[in-house]
PDB file of C-alpha atoms in Angstrom:
ATOM      1  CA  UNK A   1     -30.359   2.781 -28.796  1.00 33.00           C
ATOM      2  CA  UNK A   2     -27.267   3.569 -26.766  1.00 39.00           C
ATOM      3  CA  UNK A   3     -24.410   1.147 -27.295  1.00 55.00           C
ATOM      4  CA  UNK A   4     -21.976   0.921 -24.440  1.00 65.00           C
ATOM      5  CA  UNK A   5     -23.505   1.547 -21.071  1.00 77.00           C
ATOM      6  CA  UNK A   6     -21.084   1.903 -18.201  1.00 82.00           C
ATOM      7  CA  UNK A   7     -21.740   0.816 -14.687  1.00 84.00           C
ATOM      8  CA  UNK A   8     -21.498   2.317 -12.153  1.00 90.00           C
ATOM      9  CA  UNK A   9     -22.177   5.895 -13.201  1.00 90.00           C
ATOM     10  CA  UNK A  10     -19.962   7.156 -10.402  1.00 94.00           C
ATOM     11  CA  UNK A  11     -17.390   5.496  -8.186  1.00 95.00           C
ATOM     12  CA  UNK A  12     -15.493   6.893  -5.218  1.00 96.00           C
ATOM     13  CA  UNK A  13     -12.551   5.001  -3.736  1.00 96.00           C
ATOM     14  CA  UNK A  14      -9.479   5.669  -1.661  1.00 97.00           C
ATOM     15  CA  UNK A  15      -5.990   5.784  -3.054  1.00 97.00           C
ATOM     16  CA  UNK A  16      -4.469   2.335  -3.236  1.00 97.00           C
ATOM     17  CA  UNK A  17      -7.761   0.551  -3.760  1.00 97.00           C
ATOM     18  CA  UNK A  18      -8.766  -1.113  -7.014  1.00 97.00           C
ATOM     19  CA  UNK A  19     -11.460   0.360  -9.243  1.00 97.00           C
ATOM     20  CA  UNK A  20     -13.642  -1.781 -11.487  1.00 96.00           C
ATOM     21  CA  UNK A  21     -15.880  -0.365 -14.180  1.00 96.00           C
ATOM     22  CA  UNK A  22     -18.199  -2.359 -16.401  1.00 95.00           C
ATOM     23  CA  UNK A  23     -19.504  -1.785 -19.865  1.00 94.00           C
ATOM     24  CA  UNK A  24     -22.316  -3.525 -21.705  1.00 94.00           C
ATOM     25  CA  UNK A  25     -23.111  -3.218 -25.363  1.00 93.00           C
ATOM     26  CA  UNK A  26     -25.804  -4.426 -27.705  1.00 91.00           C
ATOM     27  CA  UNK A  27     -24.466  -5.303 -31.142  1.00 88.00           C
ATOM     28  CA  UNK A  28     -21.573  -7.329 -32.529  1.00 89.00           C
ATOM     29  CA  UNK A  29     -18.251  -5.575 -32.394  1.00 90.00           C
ATOM     30  CA  UNK A  30     -14.789  -5.791 -33.862  1.00 88.00           C
ATOM     31  CA  UNK A  31     -13.107  -4.212 -30.898  1.00 90.00           C
ATOM     32  CA  UNK A  32     -13.849  -2.356 -27.708  1.00 93.00           C
ATOM     33  CA  UNK A  33     -11.819   0.548 -26.431  1.00 93.00           C
ATOM     34  CA  UNK A  34     -11.507   2.366 -23.139  1.00 95.00           C
ATOM     35  CA  UNK A  35     -10.819   6.069 -22.882  1.00 94.00           C
ATOM     36  CA  UNK A  36     -10.154   8.444 -20.017  1.00 96.00           C
ATOM     37  CA  UNK A  37     -11.313  12.044 -19.915  1.00 93.00           C
ATOM     38  CA  UNK A  38     -10.129  14.500 -17.334  1.00 92.00           C
ATOM     39  CA  UNK A  39     -12.560  17.275 -16.537  1.00 87.00           C
ATOM     40  CA  UNK A  40     -12.790  19.747 -19.387  1.00 82.00           C
ATOM     41  CA  UNK A  41     -10.209  17.929 -21.482  1.00 86.00           C
ATOM     42  CA  UNK A  42     -10.094  15.628 -24.485  1.00 87.00           C
ATOM     43  CA  UNK A  43     -10.163  11.851 -24.447  1.00 90.00           C
ATOM     44  CA  UNK A  44      -7.082   9.747 -23.981  1.00 91.00           C
ATOM     45  CA  UNK A  45      -7.000   6.268 -25.444  1.00 92.00           C
ATOM     46  CA  UNK A  46      -6.172   3.703 -22.764  1.00 95.00           C
ATOM     47  CA  UNK A  47      -6.510   0.266 -24.250  1.00 94.00           C
ATOM     48  CA  UNK A  48      -8.098  -1.611 -27.149  1.00 93.00           C
ATOM     49  CA  UNK A  49      -9.263  -5.202 -26.981  1.00 95.00           C
ATOM     50  CA  UNK A  50     -10.269  -7.083 -30.108  1.00 92.00           C
ATOM     51  CA  UNK A  51     -13.308  -9.309 -30.324  1.00 92.00           C
ATOM     52  CA  UNK A  52     -11.167 -12.462 -30.381  1.00 94.00           C
ATOM     53  CA  UNK A  53      -9.315 -11.474 -27.212  1.00 96.00           C
ATOM     54  CA  UNK A  54     -10.525 -12.145 -23.694  1.00 97.00           C
ATOM     55  CA  UNK A  55      -8.115 -10.200 -21.554  1.00 98.00           C
ATOM     56  CA  UNK A  56      -5.517  -7.532 -21.983  1.00 97.00           C
ATOM     57  CA  UNK A  57      -3.128  -5.752 -19.651  1.00 96.00           C
ATOM     58  CA  UNK A  58      -1.403  -2.406 -19.811  1.00 95.00           C
ATOM     59  CA  UNK A  59       0.453  -1.263 -16.719  1.00 97.00           C
ATOM     60  CA  UNK A  60      -2.090  -0.980 -13.910  1.00 97.00           C
ATOM     61  CA  UNK A  61      -4.975  -1.531 -16.319  1.00 97.00           C
ATOM     62  CA  UNK A  62      -6.641  -4.834 -16.969  1.00 98.00           C
ATOM     63  CA  UNK A  63      -9.462  -5.178 -19.473  1.00 98.00           C
ATOM     64  CA  UNK A  64     -11.644  -8.204 -20.014  1.00 98.00           C
ATOM     65  CA  UNK A  65     -14.089  -8.872 -22.800  1.00 97.00           C
ATOM     66  CA  UNK A  66     -16.919 -11.393 -22.804  1.00 97.00           C
ATOM     67  CA  UNK A  67     -18.526 -11.365 -26.232  1.00 95.00           C
ATOM     68  CA  UNK A  68     -21.130 -13.939 -25.212  1.00 96.00           C
ATOM     69  CA  UNK A  69     -22.427 -11.534 -22.570  1.00 95.00           C
ATOM     70  CA  UNK A  70     -21.589  -8.447 -24.614  1.00 95.00           C
ATOM     71  CA  UNK A  71     -19.728  -6.937 -21.710  1.00 96.00           C
ATOM     72  CA  UNK A  72     -16.314  -5.646 -20.766  1.00 96.00           C
ATOM     73  CA  UNK A  73     -14.668  -4.550 -17.564  1.00 97.00           C
ATOM     74  CA  UNK A  74     -11.838  -2.171 -16.824  1.00 97.00           C
ATOM     75  CA  UNK A  75      -9.846  -2.743 -13.656  1.00 98.00           C
ATOM     76  CA  UNK A  76      -7.450  -0.099 -12.366  1.00 98.00           C
ATOM     77  CA  UNK A  77      -5.223  -1.517  -9.675  1.00 98.00           C
ATOM     78  CA  UNK A  78      -3.573   0.439  -6.889  1.00 97.00           C
ATOM     79  CA  UNK A  79      -5.442   3.597  -7.805  1.00 97.00           C
ATOM     80  CA  UNK A  80      -3.904   7.035  -7.467  1.00 97.00           C
ATOM     81  CA  UNK A  81      -5.424  10.464  -7.062  1.00 96.00           C
ATOM     82  CA  UNK A  82      -4.301  11.183 -10.640  1.00 96.00           C
ATOM     83  CA  UNK A  83      -6.655   8.449 -11.861  1.00 97.00           C
ATOM     84  CA  UNK A  84      -9.594  10.707 -11.003  1.00 97.00           C
ATOM     85  CA  UNK A  85     -11.404  11.163 -14.308  1.00 97.00           C
ATOM     86  CA  UNK A  86     -14.336   9.913 -16.356  1.00 95.00           C
ATOM     87  CA  UNK A  87     -13.854   6.597 -18.112  1.00 96.00           C
ATOM     88  CA  UNK A  88     -15.695   5.684 -21.271  1.00 94.00           C
ATOM     89  CA  UNK A  89     -15.970   2.464 -23.178  1.00 94.00           C
ATOM     90  CA  UNK A  90     -16.426   2.684 -26.916  1.00 92.00           C
ATOM     91  CA  UNK A  91     -17.306  -0.013 -29.384  1.00 92.00           C
ATOM     92  CA  UNK A  92     -16.156  -0.252 -32.973  1.00 86.00           C
ATOM     93  CA  UNK A  93     -18.716  -2.189 -34.982  1.00 80.00           C
ATOM     94  CA  UNK A  94     -16.882  -1.745 -38.287  1.00 69.00           C
ATOM     95  CA  UNK A  95     -19.921  -2.041 -40.502  1.00 63.00           C
ATOM     96  CA  UNK A  96     -17.972  -2.271 -43.727  1.00 62.00           C
ATOM     97  CA  UNK A  97     -16.480   0.821 -45.252  1.00 56.00           C
ATOM     98  CA  UNK A  98     -17.230   3.097 -42.365  1.00 58.00           C
ATOM     99  CA  UNK A  99     -15.769   2.942 -38.932  1.00 70.00           C
ATOM    100  CA  UNK A 100     -17.021   4.894 -36.003  1.00 80.00           C
ATOM    101  CA  UNK A 101     -16.999   4.534 -32.270  1.00 87.00           C
ATOM    102  CA  UNK A 102     -20.116   4.375 -30.145  1.00 88.00           C
ATOM    103  CA  UNK A 103     -19.505   5.676 -26.649  1.00 90.00           C
ATOM    104  CA  UNK A 104     -21.222   4.940 -23.410  1.00 88.00           C
ATOM    105  CA  UNK A 105     -22.185   7.586 -20.908  1.00 88.00           C
ATOM    106  CA  UNK A 106     -19.108   6.995 -18.761  1.00 92.00           C
ATOM    107  CA  UNK A 107     -18.132   6.232 -15.207  1.00 94.00           C
ATOM    108  CA  UNK A 108     -16.919   9.135 -13.084  1.00 94.00           C
ATOM    109  CA  UNK A 109     -14.114   7.892 -10.858  1.00 97.00           C
ATOM    110  CA  UNK A 110     -13.037   9.863  -7.808  1.00 97.00           C
ATOM    111  CA  UNK A 111      -9.897   8.723  -6.014  1.00 97.00           C
ATOM    112  CA  UNK A 112      -9.372  10.347  -2.652  1.00 95.00           C
ATOM    113  CA  UNK A 113      -6.239  10.484  -0.535  1.00 90.00           C
TER     114      UNK A 113
ATOM    115  CA  UNK B   1       4.264  14.765 -33.743  1.00 51.00           C
ATOM    116  CA  UNK B   2       1.873  17.369 -32.432  1.00 68.00           C
ATOM    117  CA  UNK B   3      -1.125  15.069 -32.198  1.00 88.00           C
ATOM    118  CA  UNK B   4      -4.597  16.087 -33.266  1.00 93.00           C
ATOM    119  CA  UNK B   5      -4.897  19.856 -33.201  1.00 95.00           C
ATOM    120  CA  UNK B   6      -8.231  21.560 -32.778  1.00 96.00           C
ATOM    121  CA  UNK B   7      -8.916  25.245 -32.779  1.00 96.00           C
ATOM    122  CA  UNK B   8     -10.221  27.308 -31.346  1.00 97.00           C
ATOM    123  CA  UNK B   9     -10.301  25.784 -27.872  1.00 95.00           C
ATOM    124  CA  UNK B  10     -13.237  27.955 -26.888  1.00 97.00           C
ATOM    125  CA  UNK B  11     -15.724  29.659 -29.164  1.00 98.00           C
ATOM    126  CA  UNK B  12     -18.565  31.942 -28.199  1.00 98.00           C
ATOM    127  CA  UNK B  13     -21.210  32.743 -30.764  1.00 98.00           C
ATOM    128  CA  UNK B  14     -24.492  34.624 -30.617  1.00 98.00           C
ATOM    129  CA  UNK B  15     -27.612  32.877 -31.802  1.00 98.00           C
ATOM    130  CA  UNK B  16     -27.841  33.030 -35.585  1.00 98.00           C
ATOM    131  CA  UNK B  17     -24.103  33.334 -36.202  1.00 98.00           C
ATOM    132  CA  UNK B  18     -21.901  30.750 -37.841  1.00 98.00           C
ATOM    133  CA  UNK B  19     -19.368  28.585 -36.044  1.00 98.00           C
ATOM    134  CA  UNK B  20     -16.327  27.094 -37.766  1.00 98.00           C
ATOM    135  CA  UNK B  21     -14.353  24.456 -35.962  1.00 98.00           C
ATOM    136  CA  UNK B  22     -11.026  23.232 -37.303  1.00 98.00           C
ATOM    137  CA  UNK B  23      -9.215  19.963 -36.907  1.00 97.00           C
ATOM    138  CA  UNK B  24      -5.778  18.980 -38.134  1.00 96.00           C
ATOM    139  CA  UNK B  25      -5.215  15.222 -37.845  1.00 94.00           C
ATOM    140  CA  UNK B  26      -2.036  13.585 -36.694  1.00 90.00           C
ATOM    141  CA  UNK B  27       0.694  13.333 -39.276  1.00 88.00           C
ATOM    142  CA  UNK B  28       0.104  10.282 -41.397  1.00 82.00           C
ATOM    143  CA  UNK B  29      -3.556   9.975 -40.426  1.00 85.00           C
ATOM    144  CA  UNK B  30      -6.012  10.245 -43.274  1.00 85.00           C
ATOM    145  CA  UNK B  31      -9.252   9.573 -41.412  1.00 88.00           C
ATOM    146  CA  UNK B  32     -11.034  12.216 -39.394  1.00 93.00           C
ATOM    147  CA  UNK B  33     -14.032  11.815 -37.126  1.00 93.00           C
ATOM    148  CA  UNK B  34     -16.129  14.467 -35.420  1.00 96.00           C
ATOM    149  CA  UNK B  35     -17.963  13.820 -32.159  1.00 96.00           C
ATOM    150  CA  UNK B  36     -20.141  16.001 -29.995  1.00 97.00           C
ATOM    151  CA  UNK B  37     -20.337  15.825 -26.226  1.00 94.00           C
ATOM    152  CA  UNK B  38     -23.137  17.421 -24.278  1.00 90.00           C
ATOM    153  CA  UNK B  39     -22.527  18.159 -20.583  1.00 82.00           C
ATOM    154  CA  UNK B  40     -22.390  15.030 -18.428  1.00 78.00           C
ATOM    155  CA  UNK B  41     -22.821  12.768 -21.454  1.00 82.00           C
ATOM    156  CA  UNK B  42     -20.706  10.507 -23.598  1.00 84.00           C
ATOM    157  CA  UNK B  43     -19.539  11.392 -27.061  1.00 91.00           C
ATOM    158  CA  UNK B  44     -21.939  11.087 -29.960  1.00 93.00           C
ATOM    159  CA  UNK B  45     -20.640  10.345 -33.445  1.00 93.00           C
ATOM    160  CA  UNK B  46     -21.338  12.993 -36.041  1.00 96.00           C
ATOM    161  CA  UNK B  47     -19.332  12.385 -39.204  1.00 95.00           C
ATOM    162  CA  UNK B  48     -16.420  10.377 -40.610  1.00 92.00           C
ATOM    163  CA  UNK B  49     -14.321  11.812 -43.408  1.00 93.00           C
ATOM    164  CA  UNK B  50     -11.356  10.938 -45.518  1.00 91.00           C
ATOM    165  CA  UNK B  51      -9.589  13.451 -47.725  1.00 89.00           C
ATOM    166  CA  UNK B  52     -12.189  15.054 -50.037  1.00 90.00           C
ATOM    167  CA  UNK B  53     -14.703  12.400 -49.101  1.00 92.00           C
ATOM    168  CA  UNK B  54     -17.521  12.060 -46.580  1.00 94.00           C
ATOM    169  CA  UNK B  55     -17.710   8.392 -45.630  1.00 90.00           C
ATOM    170  CA  UNK B  56     -20.448   8.414 -42.992  1.00 90.00           C
ATOM    171  CA  UNK B  57     -22.497  11.405 -41.912  1.00 93.00           C
ATOM    172  CA  UNK B  58     -25.250   9.471 -40.190  1.00 91.00           C
ATOM    173  CA  UNK B  59     -24.770  11.427 -36.955  1.00 93.00           C
ATOM    174  CA  UNK B  60     -24.976  14.875 -38.484  1.00 95.00           C
ATOM    175  CA  UNK B  61     -28.125  16.915 -37.957  1.00 95.00           C
ATOM    176  CA  UNK B  62     -29.929  17.285 -41.257  1.00 91.00           C
ATOM    177  CA  UNK B  63     -29.811  21.065 -41.270  1.00 95.00           C
ATOM    178  CA  UNK B  64     -27.246  23.732 -40.486  1.00 98.00           C
ATOM    179  CA  UNK B  65     -24.333  21.311 -39.985  1.00 98.00           C
ATOM    180  CA  UNK B  66     -21.729  20.456 -42.589  1.00 97.00           C
ATOM    181  CA  UNK B  67     -18.221  19.029 -42.619  1.00 98.00           C
ATOM    182  CA  UNK B  68     -15.391  18.865 -45.064  1.00 96.00           C
ATOM    183  CA  UNK B  69     -11.859  17.534 -45.235  1.00 95.00           C
ATOM    184  CA  UNK B  70     -10.178  19.146 -48.220  1.00 93.00           C
ATOM    185  CA  UNK B  71      -7.125  17.858 -50.021  1.00 90.00           C
ATOM    186  CA  UNK B  72      -5.071  20.557 -48.334  1.00 90.00           C
ATOM    187  CA  UNK B  73      -5.694  22.010 -44.912  1.00 92.00           C
ATOM    188  CA  UNK B  74      -7.658  20.998 -41.854  1.00 95.00           C
ATOM    189  CA  UNK B  75     -11.054  19.417 -41.576  1.00 97.00           C
ATOM    190  CA  UNK B  76     -13.797  21.952 -40.912  1.00 98.00           C
ATOM    191  CA  UNK B  77     -17.039  21.442 -39.030  1.00 98.00           C
ATOM    192  CA  UNK B  78     -19.388  24.257 -39.859  1.00 98.00           C
ATOM    193  CA  UNK B  79     -22.536  25.125 -37.964  1.00 98.00           C
ATOM    194  CA  UNK B  80     -24.742  27.765 -39.528  1.00 98.00           C
ATOM    195  CA  UNK B  81     -27.268  29.873 -37.632  1.00 98.00           C
ATOM    196  CA  UNK B  82     -26.269  28.451 -34.263  1.00 98.00           C
ATOM    197  CA  UNK B  83     -28.863  27.917 -31.544  1.00 97.00           C
ATOM    198  CA  UNK B  84     -28.426  27.461 -27.790  1.00 95.00           C
ATOM    199  CA  UNK B  85     -28.793  23.703 -28.164  1.00 94.00           C
ATOM    200  CA  UNK B  86     -25.588  23.619 -30.222  1.00 96.00           C
ATOM    201  CA  UNK B  87     -23.600  24.505 -27.103  1.00 96.00           C
ATOM    202  CA  UNK B  88     -21.358  21.509 -26.502  1.00 96.00           C
ATOM    203  CA  UNK B  89     -17.807  20.267 -26.739  1.00 96.00           C
ATOM    204  CA  UNK B  90     -16.876  19.130 -30.220  1.00 97.00           C
ATOM    205  CA  UNK B  91     -14.064  16.641 -30.505  1.00 96.00           C
ATOM    206  CA  UNK B  92     -12.130  15.544 -33.519  1.00 95.00           C
ATOM    207  CA  UNK B  93     -10.286  12.242 -33.745  1.00 92.00           C
ATOM    208  CA  UNK B  94      -8.008  10.809 -36.374  1.00 89.00           C
ATOM    209  CA  UNK B  95      -6.769   7.365 -37.266  1.00 83.00           C
ATOM    210  CA  UNK B  96      -4.282   5.910 -39.713  1.00 78.00           C
ATOM    211  CA  UNK B  97      -5.180   4.493 -43.126  1.00 73.00           C
ATOM    212  CA  UNK B  98      -7.343   1.465 -42.596  1.00 65.00           C
ATOM    213  CA  UNK B  99      -9.333   3.461 -40.079  1.00 58.00           C
ATOM    214  CA  UNK B 100     -10.729   0.799 -37.889  1.00 56.00           C
ATOM    215  CA  UNK B 101      -8.954  -1.530 -35.561  1.00 61.00           C
ATOM    216  CA  UNK B 102      -6.816   1.126 -33.925  1.00 69.00           C
ATOM    217  CA  UNK B 103      -7.264   3.374 -30.965  1.00 75.00           C
ATOM    218  CA  UNK B 104      -8.274   6.803 -32.085  1.00 81.00           C
ATOM    219  CA  UNK B 105      -6.333   9.915 -31.155  1.00 85.00           C
ATOM    220  CA  UNK B 106      -8.550  12.726 -30.012  1.00 90.00           C
ATOM    221  CA  UNK B 107      -7.921  16.422 -29.992  1.00 93.00           C
ATOM    222  CA  UNK B 108      -8.566  18.562 -26.934  1.00 93.00           C
ATOM    223  CA  UNK B 109     -11.871  19.723 -28.327  1.00 95.00           C
ATOM    224  CA  UNK B 110     -13.594  22.994 -29.084  1.00 97.00           C
ATOM    225  CA  UNK B 111     -16.079  24.178 -26.509  1.00 96.00           C
ATOM    226  CA  UNK B 112     -18.827  26.070 -28.249  1.00 97.00           C
ATOM    227  CA  UNK B 113     -21.044  28.353 -26.226  1.00 97.00           C
ATOM    228  CA  UNK B 114     -24.026  29.955 -27.886  1.00 97.00           C
ATOM    229  CA  UNK B 115     -25.340  33.020 -26.095  1.00 97.00           C
TER     230      UNK B 115
END
């Protein structure tokens, strides 16, 4: 089953507004990460939050993690046109010797002027 | 530090040919991961390698796909006898020793088109 489902699938806002994206997952995790992908490009790591953390900030980004609800949110404040991209959450279950990320299907964010 | 380097950026193959995708991890990173992304979808894990060792290949199709990370040189993802369904973007990521617990650095990907 798919771990890491983002909501909404697509989001369109105006520059200056805040954008909130949510991610739900199914299994226990060690950390959850958010990535950005511009169209036709690779993924850029934005922020990592560990399972024992509840909130983390990085510039205009704020990530929360609720392990009891198995959910996370990414807030981008004061959005800019350059924030237009797809955003993916990814969970790291760390099942022992192996480590791999399980990605959601992403939220496509469009920021208009 | 040049980051994770993947080549080629774009690869076109006819059905039945072989595709070889290369990935050089970041300097100091000894863990390599390959992911596949179909259009409009998230990334799907394929394989996790350390030098000369396949750690987890649970996401690799059983046939035609193989991966290696030799002692010297880049990691190679090899797809034999490609079919149209193999058309996708293939991304490589690397992480430092210890692997987990860090954000992964991704390459720009190889976009494979099978015609």
